[in-house]
PDB file of C-alpha atoms and ligand atoms in Angstrom:
ATOM      1  CA  UNK A   1     -57.047 -20.139  35.419  1.00 98.00           C
ATOM      2  CA  UNK A   2     -53.792 -18.758  35.088  1.00 98.00           C
ATOM      3  CA  UNK A   3     -52.649 -17.455  31.676  1.00 98.00           C
ATOM      4  CA  UNK A   4     -48.983 -17.737  30.659  1.00 98.00           C
ATOM      5  CA  UNK A   5     -47.483 -15.985  27.459  1.00 97.00           C
ATOM      6  CA  UNK A   6     -43.828 -16.939  27.971  1.00 97.00           C
ATOM      7  CA  UNK A   7     -42.017 -20.318  27.826  1.00 97.00           C
ATOM      8  CA  UNK A   8     -40.112 -19.557  31.132  1.00 97.00           C
ATOM      9  CA  UNK A   9     -43.061 -18.572  33.146  1.00 97.00           C
ATOM     10  CA  UNK A  10     -45.174 -21.670  32.534  1.00 98.00           C
ATOM     11  CA  UNK A  11     -42.040 -23.932  32.896  1.00 97.00           C
ATOM     12  CA  UNK A  12     -41.035 -22.476  36.248  1.00 97.00           C
ATOM     13  CA  UNK A  13     -44.732 -23.147  37.692  1.00 97.00           C
ATOM     14  CA  UNK A  14     -44.808 -26.576  36.019  1.00 97.00           C
ATOM     15  CA  UNK A  15     -41.586 -27.827  37.728  1.00 95.00           C
ATOM     16  CA  UNK A  16     -42.827 -26.326  41.052  1.00 94.00           C
ATOM     17  CA  UNK A  17     -45.930 -28.390  40.718  1.00 93.00           C
ATOM     18  CA  UNK A  18     -44.280 -31.733  39.693  1.00 93.00           C
ATOM     19  CA  UNK A  19     -42.429 -31.752  42.783  1.00 95.00           C
ATOM     20  CA  UNK A  20     -45.601 -32.189  44.644  1.00 95.00           C
ATOM     21  CA  UNK A  21     -46.501 -35.318  42.500  1.00 93.00           C
ATOM     22  CA  UNK A  22     -49.300 -33.342  40.657  1.00 95.00           C
ATOM     23  CA  UNK A  23     -50.589 -35.132  37.187  1.00 97.00           C
ATOM     24  CA  UNK A  24     -50.823 -32.654  34.299  1.00 98.00           C
ATOM     25  CA  UNK A  25     -53.404 -33.600  31.464  1.00 98.00           C
ATOM     26  CA  UNK A  26     -52.190 -31.468  28.378  1.00 99.00           C
ATOM     27  CA  UNK A  27     -54.489 -30.525  25.624  1.00 99.00           C
ATOM     28  CA  UNK A  28     -52.581 -28.820  22.493  1.00 98.00           C
ATOM     29  CA  UNK A  29     -54.887 -26.613  20.031  1.00 98.00           C
ATOM     30  CA  UNK A  30     -54.719 -23.855  17.717  1.00 98.00           C
ATOM     31  CA  UNK A  31     -57.608 -22.380  19.302  1.00 98.00           C
ATOM     32  CA  UNK A  32     -61.049 -21.083  18.167  1.00 97.00           C
ATOM     33  CA  UNK A  33     -62.284 -23.517  20.603  1.00 98.00           C
ATOM     34  CA  UNK A  34     -65.370 -25.679  19.865  1.00 98.00           C
ATOM     35  CA  UNK A  35     -67.124 -28.801  21.194  1.00 98.00           C
ATOM     36  CA  UNK A  36     -64.269 -30.961  19.730  1.00 98.00           C
ATOM     37  CA  UNK A  37     -61.762 -29.275  21.899  1.00 98.00           C
ATOM     38  CA  UNK A  38     -64.113 -28.994  25.007  1.00 98.00           C
ATOM     39  CA  UNK A  39     -64.395 -32.969  24.781  1.00 98.00           C
ATOM     40  CA  UNK A  40     -60.671 -33.408  25.016  1.00 98.00           C
ATOM     41  CA  UNK A  41     -60.638 -30.833  27.934  1.00 99.00           C
ATOM     42  CA  UNK A  42     -63.378 -32.582  29.407  1.00 98.00           C
ATOM     43  CA  UNK A  43     -61.680 -35.853  29.605  1.00 98.00           C
ATOM     44  CA  UNK A  44     -58.469 -34.371  30.733  1.00 98.00           C
ATOM     45  CA  UNK A  45     -60.338 -32.720  33.547  1.00 98.00           C
ATOM     46  CA  UNK A  46     -61.676 -35.868  34.665  1.00 98.00           C
ATOM     47  CA  UNK A  47     -58.289 -37.802  34.675  1.00 98.00           C
ATOM     48  CA  UNK A  48     -55.824 -35.315  35.973  1.00 98.00           C
ATOM     49  CA  UNK A  49     -55.097 -32.985  38.854  1.00 98.00           C
ATOM     50  CA  UNK A  50     -54.135 -30.106  36.516  1.00 98.00           C
ATOM     51  CA  UNK A  51     -55.143 -29.205  32.960  1.00 98.00           C
ATOM     52  CA  UNK A  52     -53.056 -27.492  30.874  1.00 98.00           C
ATOM     53  CA  UNK A  53     -54.262 -26.063  27.361  1.00 99.00           C
ATOM     54  CA  UNK A  54     -52.002 -24.589  24.565  1.00 98.00           C
ATOM     55  CA  UNK A  55     -53.333 -22.245  21.904  1.00 98.00           C
ATOM     56  CA  UNK A  56     -51.071 -21.656  19.466  1.00 98.00           C
ATOM     57  CA  UNK A  57     -51.456 -21.351  15.748  1.00 98.00           C
ATOM     58  CA  UNK A  58     -48.259 -23.208  14.562  1.00 97.00           C
ATOM     59  CA  UNK A  59     -46.556 -21.317  11.447  1.00 96.00           C
ATOM     60  CA  UNK A  60     -44.494 -24.602  11.276  1.00 96.00           C
ATOM     61  CA  UNK A  61     -47.172 -26.570   9.904  1.00 96.00           C
ATOM     62  CA  UNK A  62     -48.679 -24.683   7.408  1.00 96.00           C
ATOM     63  CA  UNK A  63     -47.295 -24.611   3.823  1.00 94.00           C
ATOM     64  CA  UNK A  64     -46.725 -21.232   1.844  1.00 92.00           C
ATOM     65  CA  UNK A  65     -50.129 -21.425  -0.085  1.00 90.00           C
ATOM     66  CA  UNK A  66     -52.108 -22.370   3.217  1.00 93.00           C
ATOM     67  CA  UNK A  67     -54.376 -20.316   5.381  1.00 93.00           C
ATOM     68  CA  UNK A  68     -51.878 -19.464   8.243  1.00 95.00           C
ATOM     69  CA  UNK A  69     -53.080 -15.787   7.942  1.00 94.00           C
ATOM     70  CA  UNK A  70     -56.644 -16.420   7.757  1.00 93.00           C
ATOM     71  CA  UNK A  71     -56.894 -19.370  10.165  1.00 95.00           C
ATOM     72  CA  UNK A  72     -59.485 -18.245  12.445  1.00 95.00           C
ATOM     73  CA  UNK A  73     -58.411 -16.692  15.930  1.00 96.00           C
ATOM     74  CA  UNK A  74     -60.563 -15.861  18.883  1.00 96.00           C
ATOM     75  CA  UNK A  75     -58.566 -15.449  22.005  1.00 97.00           C
ATOM     76  CA  UNK A  76     -61.252 -13.583  24.159  1.00 98.00           C
ATOM     77  CA  UNK A  77     -63.776 -16.059  23.387  1.00 98.00           C
ATOM     78  CA  UNK A  78     -61.276 -19.214  24.034  1.00 98.00           C
ATOM     79  CA  UNK A  79     -60.595 -17.503  27.426  1.00 98.00           C
ATOM     80  CA  UNK A  80     -64.150 -17.846  28.451  1.00 98.00           C
ATOM     81  CA  UNK A  81     -64.384 -21.421  27.148  1.00 98.00           C
ATOM     82  CA  UNK A  82     -61.103 -22.347  28.903  1.00 98.00           C
ATOM     83  CA  UNK A  83     -62.176 -20.932  32.240  1.00 98.00           C
ATOM     84  CA  UNK A  84     -65.860 -22.639  31.932  1.00 98.00           C
ATOM     85  CA  UNK A  85     -64.082 -26.036  31.160  1.00 98.00           C
ATOM     86  CA  UNK A  86     -62.034 -25.452  34.353  1.00 98.00           C
ATOM     87  CA  UNK A  87     -58.631 -25.319  32.640  1.00 98.00           C
ATOM     88  CA  UNK A  88     -56.006 -24.409  35.352  1.00 98.00           C
ATOM     89  CA  UNK A  89     -53.294 -23.170  33.075  1.00 98.00           C
ATOM     90  CA  UNK A  90     -53.589 -21.509  29.614  1.00 98.00           C
ATOM     91  CA  UNK A  91     -50.654 -21.071  27.483  1.00 98.00           C
ATOM     92  CA  UNK A  92     -50.647 -18.755  24.688  1.00 98.00           C
ATOM     93  CA  UNK A  93     -47.124 -18.213  23.434  1.00 98.00           C
ATOM     94  CA  UNK A  94     -45.994 -15.758  20.927  1.00 96.00           C
ATOM     95  CA  UNK A  95     -44.340 -17.234  17.761  1.00 96.00           C
ATOM     96  CA  UNK A  96     -40.710 -15.599  18.784  1.00 95.00           C
ATOM     97  CA  UNK A  97     -41.021 -16.799  22.217  1.00 94.00           C
ATOM     98  CA  UNK A  98     -41.389 -20.678  21.392  1.00 96.00           C
ATOM     99  CA  UNK A  99     -39.782 -21.047  17.978  1.00 96.00           C
ATOM    100  CA  UNK A 100     -36.061 -19.881  17.999  1.00 93.00           C
ATOM    101  CA  UNK A 101     -35.597 -17.990  14.402  1.00 90.00           C
ATOM    102  CA  UNK A 102     -31.927 -19.901  14.114  1.00 93.00           C
ATOM    103  CA  UNK A 103     -33.447 -23.256  15.152  1.00 94.00           C
ATOM    104  CA  UNK A 104     -30.560 -25.729  14.982  1.00 96.00           C
ATOM    105  CA  UNK A 105     -32.785 -29.145  15.486  1.00 96.00           C
ATOM    106  CA  UNK A 106     -36.169 -29.900  13.672  1.00 97.00           C
ATOM    107  CA  UNK A 107     -38.082 -33.126  14.045  1.00 98.00           C
ATOM    108  CA  UNK A 108     -38.690 -35.049  11.025  1.00 98.00           C
ATOM    109  CA  UNK A 109     -41.452 -37.703  10.666  1.00 98.00           C
ATOM    110  CA  UNK A 110     -40.259 -40.725   8.592  1.00 96.00           C
ATOM    111  CA  UNK A 111     -43.285 -43.071   8.610  1.00 95.00           C
ATOM    112  CA  UNK A 112     -46.788 -42.458   7.794  1.00 94.00           C
ATOM    113  CA  UNK A 113     -46.425 -39.437   5.764  1.00 95.00           C
ATOM    114  CA  UNK A 114     -46.760 -40.597   2.447  1.00 96.00           C
ATOM    115  CA  UNK A 115     -50.730 -40.813   2.619  1.00 97.00           C
ATOM    116  CA  UNK A 116     -53.849 -38.738   3.486  1.00 97.00           C
ATOM    117  CA  UNK A 117     -52.642 -35.025   4.830  1.00 97.00           C
ATOM    118  CA  UNK A 118     -48.871 -35.965   4.905  1.00 97.00           C
ATOM    119  CA  UNK A 119     -49.107 -36.457   0.927  1.00 96.00           C
ATOM    120  CA  UNK A 120     -50.981 -33.359   0.309  1.00 94.00           C
ATOM    121  CA  UNK A 121     -49.210 -31.195   3.023  1.00 95.00           C
ATOM    122  CA  UNK A 122     -45.563 -31.562   2.528  1.00 95.00           C
ATOM    123  CA  UNK A 123     -43.567 -30.891   5.903  1.00 96.00           C
ATOM    124  CA  UNK A 124     -46.798 -30.525   7.635  1.00 97.00           C
ATOM    125  CA  UNK A 125     -46.086 -33.122  10.179  1.00 98.00           C
ATOM    126  CA  UNK A 126     -42.779 -31.975  10.593  1.00 98.00           C
ATOM    127  CA  UNK A 127     -44.010 -28.867  11.825  1.00 98.00           C
ATOM    128  CA  UNK A 128     -46.451 -30.687  14.161  1.00 98.00           C
ATOM    129  CA  UNK A 129     -43.881 -32.992  15.475  1.00 98.00           C
ATOM    130  CA  UNK A 130     -41.458 -30.158  16.305  1.00 98.00           C
ATOM    131  CA  UNK A 131     -43.835 -27.815  18.086  1.00 98.00           C
ATOM    132  CA  UNK A 132     -45.243 -31.013  20.164  1.00 98.00           C
ATOM    133  CA  UNK A 133     -41.927 -31.913  21.132  1.00 98.00           C
ATOM    134  CA  UNK A 134     -41.421 -28.436  22.671  1.00 98.00           C
ATOM    135  CA  UNK A 135     -44.800 -28.102  24.082  1.00 98.00           C
ATOM    136  CA  UNK A 136     -44.147 -31.768  25.677  1.00 98.00           C
ATOM    137  CA  UNK A 137     -40.896 -30.622  26.907  1.00 98.00           C
ATOM    138  CA  UNK A 138     -42.419 -27.361  28.510  1.00 98.00           C
ATOM    139  CA  UNK A 139     -45.617 -28.757  30.082  1.00 98.00           C
ATOM    140  CA  UNK A 140     -44.311 -32.084  31.166  1.00 98.00           C
ATOM    141  CA  UNK A 141     -47.913 -33.865  31.088  1.00 98.00           C
ATOM    142  CA  UNK A 142     -48.596 -37.383  32.400  1.00 98.00           C
ATOM    143  CA  UNK A 143     -51.372 -37.557  29.723  1.00 98.00           C
ATOM    144  CA  UNK A 144     -51.926 -35.832  26.299  1.00 99.00           C
ATOM    145  CA  UNK A 145     -55.207 -35.530  24.547  1.00 99.00           C
ATOM    146  CA  UNK A 146     -55.870 -35.618  20.720  1.00 98.00           C
ATOM    147  CA  UNK A 147     -58.763 -35.954  18.474  1.00 98.00           C
ATOM    148  CA  UNK A 148     -59.608 -38.871  16.122  1.00 98.00           C
ATOM    149  CA  UNK A 149     -60.826 -36.228  13.655  1.00 98.00           C
ATOM    150  CA  UNK A 150     -56.970 -35.925  13.038  1.00 98.00           C
ATOM    151  CA  UNK A 151     -56.301 -39.718  13.120  1.00 98.00           C
ATOM    152  CA  UNK A 152     -53.146 -39.589  11.106  1.00 98.00           C
ATOM    153  CA  UNK A 153     -51.835 -36.584  13.424  1.00 98.00           C
ATOM    154  CA  UNK A 154     -52.741 -38.928  16.455  1.00 98.00           C
ATOM    155  CA  UNK A 155     -50.914 -41.981  15.020  1.00 98.00           C
ATOM    156  CA  UNK A 156     -47.697 -39.827  14.386  1.00 98.00           C
ATOM    157  CA  UNK A 157     -48.057 -38.361  17.744  1.00 98.00           C
ATOM    158  CA  UNK A 158     -48.159 -42.184  19.221  1.00 98.00           C
ATOM    159  CA  UNK A 159     -44.961 -42.629  17.150  1.00 98.00           C
ATOM    160  CA  UNK A 160     -43.285 -39.561  18.680  1.00 98.00           C
ATOM    161  CA  UNK A 161     -44.061 -40.550  22.031  1.00 98.00           C
ATOM    162  CA  UNK A 162     -42.802 -43.895  21.515  1.00 98.00           C
ATOM    163  CA  UNK A 163     -39.825 -43.314  19.700  1.00 98.00           C
ATOM    164  CA  UNK A 164     -38.328 -40.178  21.723  1.00 98.00           C
ATOM    165  CA  UNK A 165     -39.458 -42.053  24.997  1.00 98.00           C
ATOM    166  CA  UNK A 166     -41.607 -39.245  26.432  1.00 98.00           C
ATOM    167  CA  UNK A 167     -43.134 -40.557  29.818  1.00 98.00           C
ATOM    168  CA  UNK A 168     -46.591 -39.724  28.343  1.00 98.00           C
ATOM    169  CA  UNK A 169     -49.837 -41.447  27.994  1.00 98.00           C
ATOM    170  CA  UNK A 170     -51.417 -40.591  24.659  1.00 98.00           C
ATOM    171  CA  UNK A 171     -55.609 -40.411  24.826  1.00 98.00           C
ATOM    172  CA  UNK A 172     -57.446 -40.244  21.894  1.00 98.00           C
ATOM    173  CA  UNK A 173     -61.049 -38.894  21.848  1.00 98.00           C
ATOM    174  CA  UNK A 174     -63.832 -39.536  19.276  1.00 98.00           C
ATOM    175  CA  UNK A 175     -64.703 -36.857  16.516  1.00 98.00           C
ATOM    176  CA  UNK A 176     -67.410 -34.567  17.945  1.00 98.00           C
ATOM    177  CA  UNK A 177     -69.982 -33.572  15.244  1.00 98.00           C
ATOM    178  CA  UNK A 178     -72.702 -31.063  14.382  1.00 98.00           C
ATOM    179  CA  UNK A 179     -76.185 -32.641  14.181  1.00 98.00           C
ATOM    180  CA  UNK A 180     -76.098 -32.912  10.645  1.00 98.00           C
ATOM    181  CA  UNK A 181     -72.665 -35.143  10.926  1.00 98.00           C
ATOM    182  CA  UNK A 182     -70.147 -32.525  10.003  1.00 98.00           C
ATOM    183  CA  UNK A 183     -67.044 -32.844  12.102  1.00 98.00           C
ATOM    184  CA  UNK A 184     -66.652 -29.721  14.297  1.00 98.00           C
ATOM    185  CA  UNK A 185     -63.677 -27.746  13.104  1.00 98.00           C
ATOM    186  CA  UNK A 186     -62.418 -24.304  13.652  1.00 95.00           C
ATOM    187  CA  UNK A 187     -62.417 -23.862   9.794  1.00 96.00           C
ATOM    188  CA  UNK A 188     -66.253 -24.487   9.478  1.00 97.00           C
ATOM    189  CA  UNK A 189     -66.633 -20.849  10.198  1.00 96.00           C
ATOM    190  CA  UNK A 190     -64.979 -19.788   6.807  1.00 95.00           C
ATOM    191  CA  UNK A 191     -67.846 -21.798   4.913  1.00 97.00           C
ATOM    192  CA  UNK A 192     -70.435 -19.921   3.144  1.00 98.00           C
ATOM    193  CA  UNK A 193     -73.883 -21.007   3.962  1.00 97.00           C
ATOM    194  CA  UNK A 194     -74.198 -23.101   0.706  1.00 98.00           C
ATOM    195  CA  UNK A 195     -70.919 -24.664   1.240  1.00 98.00           C
ATOM    196  CA  UNK A 196     -71.898 -25.282   5.128  1.00 98.00           C
ATOM    197  CA  UNK A 197     -75.219 -27.170   3.883  1.00 98.00           C
ATOM    198  CA  UNK A 198     -72.909 -29.182   1.483  1.00 98.00           C
ATOM    199  CA  UNK A 199     -70.225 -29.978   4.173  1.00 98.00           C
ATOM    200  CA  UNK A 200     -72.886 -32.403   5.659  1.00 98.00           C
ATOM    201  CA  UNK A 201     -71.956 -34.799   2.889  1.00 98.00           C
ATOM    202  CA  UNK A 202     -68.519 -35.641   3.871  1.00 98.00           C
ATOM    203  CA  UNK A 203     -69.810 -37.539   6.854  1.00 98.00           C
ATOM    204  CA  UNK A 204     -72.627 -38.999   4.861  1.00 98.00           C
ATOM    205  CA  UNK A 205     -70.407 -40.261   2.249  1.00 98.00           C
ATOM    206  CA  UNK A 206     -68.343 -41.807   4.833  1.00 98.00           C
ATOM    207  CA  UNK A 207     -71.528 -43.408   6.181  1.00 98.00           C
ATOM    208  CA  UNK A 208     -72.595 -44.628   2.932  1.00 98.00           C
ATOM    209  CA  UNK A 209     -69.108 -46.250   2.418  1.00 98.00           C
ATOM    210  CA  UNK A 210     -69.377 -48.047   5.782  1.00 98.00           C
ATOM    211  CA  UNK A 211     -72.957 -49.365   4.839  1.00 97.00           C
ATOM    212  CA  UNK A 212     -71.499 -50.572   1.677  1.00 97.00           C
ATOM    213  CA  UNK A 213     -68.680 -52.609   3.852  1.00 97.00           C
ATOM    214  CA  UNK A 214     -71.271 -54.039   5.987  1.00 94.00           C
ATOM    215  CA  UNK A 215     -73.365 -55.231   3.075  1.00 95.00           C
ATOM    216  CA  UNK A 216     -70.260 -57.031   1.903  1.00 94.00           C
ATOM    217  CA  UNK A 217     -68.258 -54.767  -0.269  1.00 96.00           C
ATOM    218  CA  UNK A 218     -64.646 -55.473   0.646  1.00 95.00           C
ATOM    219  CA  UNK A 219     -62.881 -53.780  -2.405  1.00 97.00           C
ATOM    220  CA  UNK A 220     -61.185 -50.604  -1.454  1.00 98.00           C
ATOM    221  CA  UNK A 221     -61.165 -48.961  -5.024  1.00 98.00           C
ATOM    222  CA  UNK A 222     -65.171 -49.791  -5.300  1.00 98.00           C
ATOM    223  CA  UNK A 223     -65.806 -47.938  -1.906  1.00 98.00           C
ATOM    224  CA  UNK A 224     -63.479 -45.094  -2.766  1.00 98.00           C
ATOM    225  CA  UNK A 225     -65.487 -44.490  -6.204  1.00 98.00           C
ATOM    226  CA  UNK A 226     -68.792 -44.547  -4.033  1.00 98.00           C
ATOM    227  CA  UNK A 227     -67.303 -41.688  -1.766  1.00 98.00           C
ATOM    228  CA  UNK A 228     -65.957 -39.638  -4.590  1.00 98.00           C
ATOM    229  CA  UNK A 229     -69.485 -40.047  -6.663  1.00 98.00           C
ATOM    230  CA  UNK A 230     -71.277 -39.024  -3.638  1.00 98.00           C
ATOM    231  CA  UNK A 231     -68.920 -35.773  -2.939  1.00 98.00           C
ATOM    232  CA  UNK A 232     -69.132 -34.961  -6.739  1.00 98.00           C
ATOM    233  CA  UNK A 233     -72.929 -35.340  -6.885  1.00 98.00           C
ATOM    234  CA  UNK A 234     -73.749 -33.434  -3.600  1.00 98.00           C
ATOM    235  CA  UNK A 235     -70.995 -30.923  -3.144  1.00 98.00           C
ATOM    236  CA  UNK A 236     -69.108 -28.286  -5.269  1.00 98.00           C
ATOM    237  CA  UNK A 237     -66.055 -28.914  -3.435  1.00 98.00           C
ATOM    238  CA  UNK A 238     -62.443 -30.098  -4.898  1.00 98.00           C
ATOM    239  CA  UNK A 239     -61.537 -33.550  -3.768  1.00 98.00           C
ATOM    240  CA  UNK A 240     -58.059 -33.669  -2.261  1.00 98.00           C
ATOM    241  CA  UNK A 241     -57.965 -37.345  -1.487  1.00 98.00           C
ATOM    242  CA  UNK A 242     -60.017 -40.215  -0.437  1.00 98.00           C
ATOM    243  CA  UNK A 243     -57.982 -43.369   0.988  1.00 98.00           C
ATOM    244  CA  UNK A 244     -58.567 -46.468   2.584  1.00 98.00           C
ATOM    245  CA  UNK A 245     -55.736 -47.596   4.879  1.00 98.00           C
ATOM    246  CA  UNK A 246     -54.932 -49.917   7.655  1.00 97.00           C
ATOM    247  CA  UNK A 247     -55.049 -48.042  11.095  1.00 96.00           C
ATOM    248  CA  UNK A 248     -52.757 -47.221  12.766  1.00 95.00           C
ATOM    249  CA  UNK A 249     -49.961 -48.089  10.614  1.00 94.00           C
ATOM    250  CA  UNK A 250     -51.507 -46.179   7.667  1.00 97.00           C
ATOM    251  CA  UNK A 251     -50.653 -48.777   4.852  1.00 97.00           C
ATOM    252  CA  UNK A 252     -52.559 -49.452   1.905  1.00 97.00           C
ATOM    253  CA  UNK A 253     -54.849 -52.464   2.038  1.00 96.00           C
ATOM    254  CA  UNK A 254     -55.798 -54.647  -1.077  1.00 95.00           C
ATOM    255  CA  UNK A 255     -58.901 -56.051   0.740  1.00 95.00           C
ATOM    256  CA  UNK A 256     -60.793 -54.144   3.334  1.00 96.00           C
ATOM    257  CA  UNK A 257     -60.416 -56.463   6.562  1.00 94.00           C
ATOM    258  CA  UNK A 258     -59.140 -55.542  10.278  1.00 95.00           C
ATOM    259  CA  UNK A 259     -58.916 -52.000  11.611  1.00 96.00           C
ATOM    260  CA  UNK A 260     -59.192 -49.560   8.570  1.00 97.00           C
ATOM    261  CA  UNK A 261     -59.330 -45.705   8.182  1.00 98.00           C
ATOM    262  CA  UNK A 262     -61.393 -44.081   5.568  1.00 98.00           C
ATOM    263  CA  UNK A 263     -60.070 -40.703   5.238  1.00 98.00           C
ATOM    264  CA  UNK A 264     -61.021 -37.926   2.937  1.00 98.00           C
ATOM    265  CA  UNK A 265     -60.046 -33.972   2.549  1.00 98.00           C
ATOM    266  CA  UNK A 266     -61.877 -31.530   0.258  1.00 98.00           C
ATOM    267  CA  UNK A 267     -61.659 -27.955  -0.439  1.00 97.00           C
ATOM    268  CA  UNK A 268     -64.600 -25.654  -0.510  1.00 98.00           C
ATOM    269  CA  UNK A 269     -63.042 -22.237  -1.947  1.00 95.00           C
ATOM    270  CA  UNK A 270     -60.130 -21.540   0.196  1.00 90.00           C
ATOM    271  CA  UNK A 271     -61.560 -23.905   3.416  1.00 95.00           C
ATOM    272  CA  UNK A 272     -59.869 -27.226   3.528  1.00 96.00           C
ATOM    273  CA  UNK A 273     -61.994 -29.888   5.509  1.00 98.00           C
ATOM    274  CA  UNK A 274     -60.760 -33.379   6.590  1.00 98.00           C
ATOM    275  CA  UNK A 275     -62.919 -36.211   8.123  1.00 98.00           C
ATOM    276  CA  UNK A 276     -62.425 -40.035   8.549  1.00 98.00           C
ATOM    277  CA  UNK A 277     -64.221 -43.005  10.176  1.00 98.00           C
ATOM    278  CA  UNK A 278     -62.083 -45.787  11.585  1.00 98.00           C
ATOM    279  CA  UNK A 279     -63.731 -49.021  11.572  1.00 97.00           C
ATOM    280  CA  UNK A 280     -62.747 -52.846  12.348  1.00 96.00           C
ATOM    281  CA  UNK A 281     -64.006 -55.081   9.666  1.00 94.00           C
ATOM    282  CA  UNK A 282     -64.396 -58.783  11.155  1.00 82.00           C
ATOM    283  CA  UNK A 283     -61.609 -60.794   9.336  1.00 67.00           C
ATOM    284  CA  UNK A 284     -63.792 -64.065   9.565  1.00 54.00           C
ATOM    285  CA  UNK A 285     -66.518 -62.710   7.503  1.00 47.00           C
ATOM    286  CA  UNK A 286     -64.460 -62.284   4.133  1.00 45.00           C
TER     287      UNK A 286
HETATM  288  P1  AMP B 301     -56.955 -28.049  16.158  1.00 78.17           P
HETATM  289  O1  AMP B 301     -57.140 -26.866  17.217  1.00 78.17           O
HETATM  290  O2  AMP B 301     -57.357 -28.047  15.124  1.00 78.17           O
HETATM  291  O3  AMP B 301     -55.444 -28.177  16.133  1.00 78.17           O
HETATM  292  O4  AMP B 301     -57.168 -29.421  17.317  1.00 78.17           O
HETATM  293  C1  AMP B 301     -56.736 -29.457  18.424  1.00 78.17           C
HETATM  294  C2  AMP B 301     -56.978 -30.673  19.098  1.00 78.17           C
HETATM  295  O5  AMP B 301     -58.471 -31.025  18.993  1.00 78.17           O
HETATM  296  C3  AMP B 301     -56.514 -31.995  18.003  1.00 78.17           C
HETATM  297  O6  AMP B 301     -56.080 -32.942  18.840  1.00 78.17           O
HETATM  298  C4  AMP B 301     -57.739 -32.536  17.077  1.00 78.17           C
HETATM  299  O7  AMP B 301     -57.706 -33.782  16.694  1.00 78.17           O
HETATM  300  C5  AMP B 301     -58.811 -31.983  18.215  1.00 78.17           C
HETATM  301  N1  AMP B 301     -60.199 -31.980  17.530  1.00 78.17           N
HETATM  302  C6  AMP B 301     -60.337 -30.942  16.644  1.00 78.17           C
HETATM  303  N2  AMP B 301     -61.602 -31.203  15.963  1.00 78.17           N
HETATM  304  C7  AMP B 301     -62.135 -32.217  16.889  1.00 78.17           C
HETATM  305  C8  AMP B 301     -63.576 -32.902  16.677  1.00 78.17           C
HETATM  306  N3  AMP B 301     -64.397 -32.420  16.229  1.00 78.17           N
HETATM  307  N4  AMP B 301     -63.580 -33.812  17.703  1.00 78.17           N
HETATM  308  C9  AMP B 301     -62.543 -34.184  18.444  1.00 78.17           C
HETATM  309  N5  AMP B 301     -61.365 -33.782  18.637  1.00 78.17           N
HETATM  310  C10 AMP B 301     -61.415 -32.678  17.696  1.00 78.17           C
END
């Protein structure tokens, strides 16, 4: 595994490789790698000649009151995991190397941002799309791998790739969970033991909602109330949002039908956790 810390080094190498027609699978992350990231790396390994992993805690996607400074960082451990997953190139840029202080152009996301995390994290997806545009240009991947744990992000990346004509295939990967259902996340290490125990109820509330839909409940407000009640009864977290939308275009629905996402975000002390399920409800049964 080769490690690159500057844009110029990795770009030179990638341009060279492209001449030999090698396919590149790219997995962008913020590090503190866990099984979720590893799942993306494994799929990239199976489908490409070369696997490029980036680790970059992107300051542009954190709001001023968010956890940029306390976001978990563990580069030594990440390198061991990356090597074990047979990553070819690990790209770990410094902030100043990748982000020009006097940047002239930023990417602005127009659609899909008035809901879910886009609503509660103003500017977040502009920061994500701006950095991804840079990383796609630097790593020139054939395929990029994104987790459905961040389903809104995946929908926006789909738009970015289509709208900006990146010759890239988007591959999405199912959410990897702990044994009790909690979605794996780098932020889970910041939970106290009590919070960690309660955090299983994020997924449990989503499962309860799914069961209720399968039992014939198709009113979004009622399902949202079921989830909120479950979270209020079983956790001491503060609910940021619980929403039911069509997927992937993220529009509010009057009745639950077709492909929908049930997404939620809560805060345990300073730790913000998100989760979602995407289900297809047969229109015929309504
Ligand atoms: P992050 O490091 O949190 O920015 O995540 C990097 C990538 O890993 C994103 O595409 C995430 O959606 C994906 N990811 C994070 N957690 C999980 C998980 N539990 N299961 C699947 N993919 C995940």
